[in-house]
């Protein structure tokens, strides 16, 4: 069974740092883009950052200069280093792979979500 397993969320004070991890497990033939989304209460889910297999990156304007996305292709794992956290970064963070090729073909996958809470 293919799945995305996230870890690393928690409670941190404003100005602090957290590192999220997301590992894709199972029989996987290929992954191109991996990304992180977040959803705050009462708001729509939004893209935070994404990274291609060639390590091209894309960031939301609100996190540029503070967050860094990276990946380990050998481990099918994506990371999100979050620095200088602000209360407005509080949200559930979801790992996303838009296209993952497995024994069942090509599908999109989401992680279960991990809570990030930044206190002021």
PDB file of C-alpha atoms in Angstrom:
ATOM      1  CA  UNK A   1       0.000   0.000   0.000  1.00  0.00           C
ATOM      2  CA  UNK A   2       1.421   3.344  -1.066  1.00  0.00           C
ATOM      3  CA  UNK A   3       1.091   6.201   1.372  1.00  0.00           C
ATOM      4  CA  UNK A   4       2.623   9.481   2.464  1.00  0.00           C
ATOM      5  CA  UNK A   5       3.632   9.614   6.116  1.00  0.00           C
ATOM      6  CA  UNK A   6       4.284  12.997   7.689  1.00  0.00           C
ATOM      7  CA  UNK A   7       6.086  13.927  10.881  1.00  0.00           C
ATOM      8  CA  UNK A   8       7.538  16.945  12.623  1.00  0.00           C
ATOM      9  CA  UNK A   9       4.632  19.195  13.497  1.00  0.00           C
ATOM     10  CA  UNK A  10       4.095  20.687  16.916  1.00  0.00           C
ATOM     11  CA  UNK A  11       3.836  23.791  19.042  1.00  0.00           C
ATOM     12  CA  UNK A  12       6.485  26.500  18.812  1.00  0.00           C
ATOM     13  CA  UNK A  13       6.813  30.116  19.852  1.00  0.00           C
ATOM     14  CA  UNK A  14       6.903  32.880  17.285  1.00  0.00           C
ATOM     15  CA  UNK A  15      10.378  33.193  15.825  1.00  0.00           C
ATOM     16  CA  UNK A  16      11.079  29.518  16.325  1.00  0.00           C
ATOM     17  CA  UNK A  17      11.701  26.722  13.845  1.00  0.00           C
ATOM     18  CA  UNK A  18      10.228  23.381  12.889  1.00  0.00           C
ATOM     19  CA  UNK A  19      11.128  20.787  10.300  1.00  0.00           C
ATOM     20  CA  UNK A  20       8.470  18.692   8.620  1.00  0.00           C
ATOM     21  CA  UNK A  21       9.177  15.406   6.866  1.00  0.00           C
ATOM     22  CA  UNK A  22       7.081  13.376   4.473  1.00  0.00           C
ATOM     23  CA  UNK A  23       8.089   9.941   3.268  1.00  0.00           C
ATOM     24  CA  UNK A  24       6.399   8.056   0.464  1.00  0.00           C
ATOM     25  CA  UNK A  25       6.320   4.343   1.190  1.00  0.00           C
ATOM     26  CA  UNK A  26       5.384   1.329  -0.902  1.00  0.00           C
ATOM     27  CA  UNK A  27       6.317   0.184  -4.396  1.00  0.00           C
ATOM     28  CA  UNK A  28       6.947   3.448  -6.237  1.00  0.00           C
ATOM     29  CA  UNK A  29       8.171   3.751  -9.803  1.00  0.00           C
ATOM     30  CA  UNK A  30       8.448   7.505 -10.082  1.00  0.00           C
ATOM     31  CA  UNK A  31       7.677  10.812  -8.399  1.00  0.00           C
ATOM     32  CA  UNK A  32       8.125  14.181 -10.049  1.00  0.00           C
ATOM     33  CA  UNK A  33       6.818  17.035  -7.946  1.00  0.00           C
ATOM     34  CA  UNK A  34       6.482  16.871  -4.163  1.00  0.00           C
ATOM     35  CA  UNK A  35       4.929  19.667  -2.185  1.00  0.00           C
ATOM     36  CA  UNK A  36       3.468  21.029   1.012  1.00  0.00           C
ATOM     37  CA  UNK A  37       0.070  22.646   1.446  1.00  0.00           C
ATOM     38  CA  UNK A  38      -1.504  24.105   4.549  1.00  0.00           C
ATOM     39  CA  UNK A  39      -5.000  24.814   5.731  1.00  0.00           C
ATOM     40  CA  UNK A  40      -5.840  27.163   8.563  1.00  0.00           C
ATOM     41  CA  UNK A  41      -9.247  27.098  10.268  1.00  0.00           C
ATOM     42  CA  UNK A  42     -11.876  28.725   8.088  1.00  0.00           C
ATOM     43  CA  UNK A  43      -9.504  29.124   5.162  1.00  0.00           C
ATOM     44  CA  UNK A  44      -8.881  27.296   1.915  1.00  0.00           C
ATOM     45  CA  UNK A  45      -5.986  24.924   1.524  1.00  0.00           C
ATOM     46  CA  UNK A  46      -3.041  26.744  -0.031  1.00  0.00           C
ATOM     47  CA  UNK A  47       0.252  25.752  -1.598  1.00  0.00           C
ATOM     48  CA  UNK A  48       3.216  26.491   0.644  1.00  0.00           C
ATOM     49  CA  UNK A  49       6.091  25.119  -1.442  1.00  0.00           C
ATOM     50  CA  UNK A  50       6.866  22.536  -4.079  1.00  0.00           C
ATOM     51  CA  UNK A  51       9.975  20.909  -5.505  1.00  0.00           C
ATOM     52  CA  UNK A  52      10.551  18.931  -8.676  1.00  0.00           C
ATOM     53  CA  UNK A  53      12.687  15.835  -9.036  1.00  0.00           C
ATOM     54  CA  UNK A  54      15.328  18.148 -10.506  1.00  0.00           C
ATOM     55  CA  UNK A  55      15.063  20.276  -7.359  1.00  0.00           C
ATOM     56  CA  UNK A  56      13.416  23.299  -8.920  1.00  0.00           C
ATOM     57  CA  UNK A  57      11.462  25.010  -6.154  1.00  0.00           C
ATOM     58  CA  UNK A  58       8.393  27.200  -5.859  1.00  0.00           C
ATOM     59  CA  UNK A  59       7.238  29.099  -2.752  1.00  0.00           C
ATOM     60  CA  UNK A  60       4.209  31.044  -1.655  1.00  0.00           C
ATOM     61  CA  UNK A  61       5.062  34.710  -1.255  1.00  0.00           C
ATOM     62  CA  UNK A  62       4.135  34.548   2.431  1.00  0.00           C
ATOM     63  CA  UNK A  63       6.912  32.048   3.225  1.00  0.00           C
ATOM     64  CA  UNK A  64       9.700  33.135   0.882  1.00  0.00           C
ATOM     65  CA  UNK A  65      12.947  33.670   2.762  1.00  0.00           C
ATOM     66  CA  UNK A  66      11.670  31.796   5.822  1.00  0.00           C
ATOM     67  CA  UNK A  67      10.822  28.284   4.592  1.00  0.00           C
ATOM     68  CA  UNK A  68      13.032  25.912   2.627  1.00  0.00           C
ATOM     69  CA  UNK A  69      11.799  22.826   0.812  1.00  0.00           C
ATOM     70  CA  UNK A  70      14.187  19.998  -0.017  1.00  0.00           C
ATOM     71  CA  UNK A  71      14.006  16.329  -0.939  1.00  0.00           C
ATOM     72  CA  UNK A  72      15.902  13.082  -0.907  1.00  0.00           C
ATOM     73  CA  UNK A  73      15.002  11.276  -4.103  1.00  0.00           C
ATOM     74  CA  UNK A  74      16.605   8.020  -2.965  1.00  0.00           C
ATOM     75  CA  UNK A  75      14.307   7.977   0.083  1.00  0.00           C
ATOM     76  CA  UNK A  76      11.230   9.433  -1.666  1.00  0.00           C
ATOM     77  CA  UNK A  77      11.150  11.996   1.115  1.00  0.00           C
ATOM     78  CA  UNK A  78      10.422  15.706   1.115  1.00  0.00           C
ATOM     79  CA  UNK A  79      11.256  18.137   3.904  1.00  0.00           C
ATOM     80  CA  UNK A  80      10.059  21.589   4.875  1.00  0.00           C
ATOM     81  CA  UNK A  81      12.376  23.620   7.086  1.00  0.00           C
ATOM     82  CA  UNK A  82      10.360  26.420   8.644  1.00  0.00           C
ATOM     83  CA  UNK A  83      12.238  29.285  10.290  1.00  0.00           C
ATOM     84  CA  UNK A  84      11.122  32.601  11.771  1.00  0.00           C
ATOM     85  CA  UNK A  85       7.667  31.153  12.304  1.00  0.00           C
ATOM     86  CA  UNK A  86       4.753  33.519  12.776  1.00  0.00           C
ATOM     87  CA  UNK A  87       1.343  32.955  14.386  1.00  0.00           C
ATOM     88  CA  UNK A  88      -0.212  33.221  10.922  1.00  0.00           C
ATOM     89  CA  UNK A  89       1.723  30.087   9.919  1.00  0.00           C
ATOM     90  CA  UNK A  90      -0.533  28.098  12.255  1.00  0.00           C
ATOM     91  CA  UNK A  91      -2.304  25.460  10.180  1.00  0.00           C
ATOM     92  CA  UNK A  92      -2.518  21.792   9.344  1.00  0.00           C
ATOM     93  CA  UNK A  93       0.262  21.044   6.878  1.00  0.00           C
ATOM     94  CA  UNK A  94      -0.289  18.412   4.212  1.00  0.00           C
ATOM     95  CA  UNK A  95       2.259  16.660   2.051  1.00  0.00           C
ATOM     96  CA  UNK A  96       1.201  16.258  -1.579  1.00  0.00           C
ATOM     97  CA  UNK A  97       2.449  14.336  -4.583  1.00  0.00           C
ATOM     98  CA  UNK A  98       0.387  15.328  -7.629  1.00  0.00           C
ATOM     99  CA  UNK A  99       1.563  12.406  -9.758  1.00  0.00           C
ATOM    100  CA  UNK A 100       3.048   9.221  -8.331  1.00  0.00           C
ATOM    101  CA  UNK A 101       3.449   6.170 -10.518  1.00  0.00           C
ATOM    102  CA  UNK A 102       2.941   2.888  -8.649  1.00  0.00           C
ATOM    103  CA  UNK A 103       1.779  -0.631  -9.474  1.00  0.00           C
ATOM    104  CA  UNK A 104      -1.739   0.836  -9.568  1.00  0.00           C
ATOM    105  CA  UNK A 105      -0.857   3.425 -12.181  1.00  0.00           C
ATOM    106  CA  UNK A 106      -0.574   7.176 -11.797  1.00  0.00           C
ATOM    107  CA  UNK A 107      -2.421   8.953  -8.984  1.00  0.00           C
ATOM    108  CA  UNK A 108      -2.279  11.923  -6.687  1.00  0.00           C
ATOM    109  CA  UNK A 109      -1.530  11.329  -3.016  1.00  0.00           C
ATOM    110  CA  UNK A 110      -1.977  13.344   0.176  1.00  0.00           C
ATOM    111  CA  UNK A 111      -0.503  12.878   3.608  1.00  0.00           C
ATOM    112  CA  UNK A 112      -2.683  12.695   6.696  1.00  0.00           C
ATOM    113  CA  UNK A 113      -1.739  16.195   7.812  1.00  0.00           C
ATOM    114  CA  UNK A 114       0.346  17.451  10.712  1.00  0.00           C
ATOM    115  CA  UNK A 115      -0.590  20.329  12.993  1.00  0.00           C
ATOM    116  CA  UNK A 116       1.739  23.310  13.290  1.00  0.00           C
ATOM    117  CA  UNK A 117       0.845  25.829  15.981  1.00  0.00           C
ATOM    118  CA  UNK A 118       2.817  29.033  16.476  1.00  0.00           C
ATOM    119  CA  UNK A 119       2.134  30.947  19.670  1.00  0.00           C
ATOM    120  CA  UNK A 120       2.653  34.688  19.958  1.00  0.00           C
TER     121      UNK A 120
END
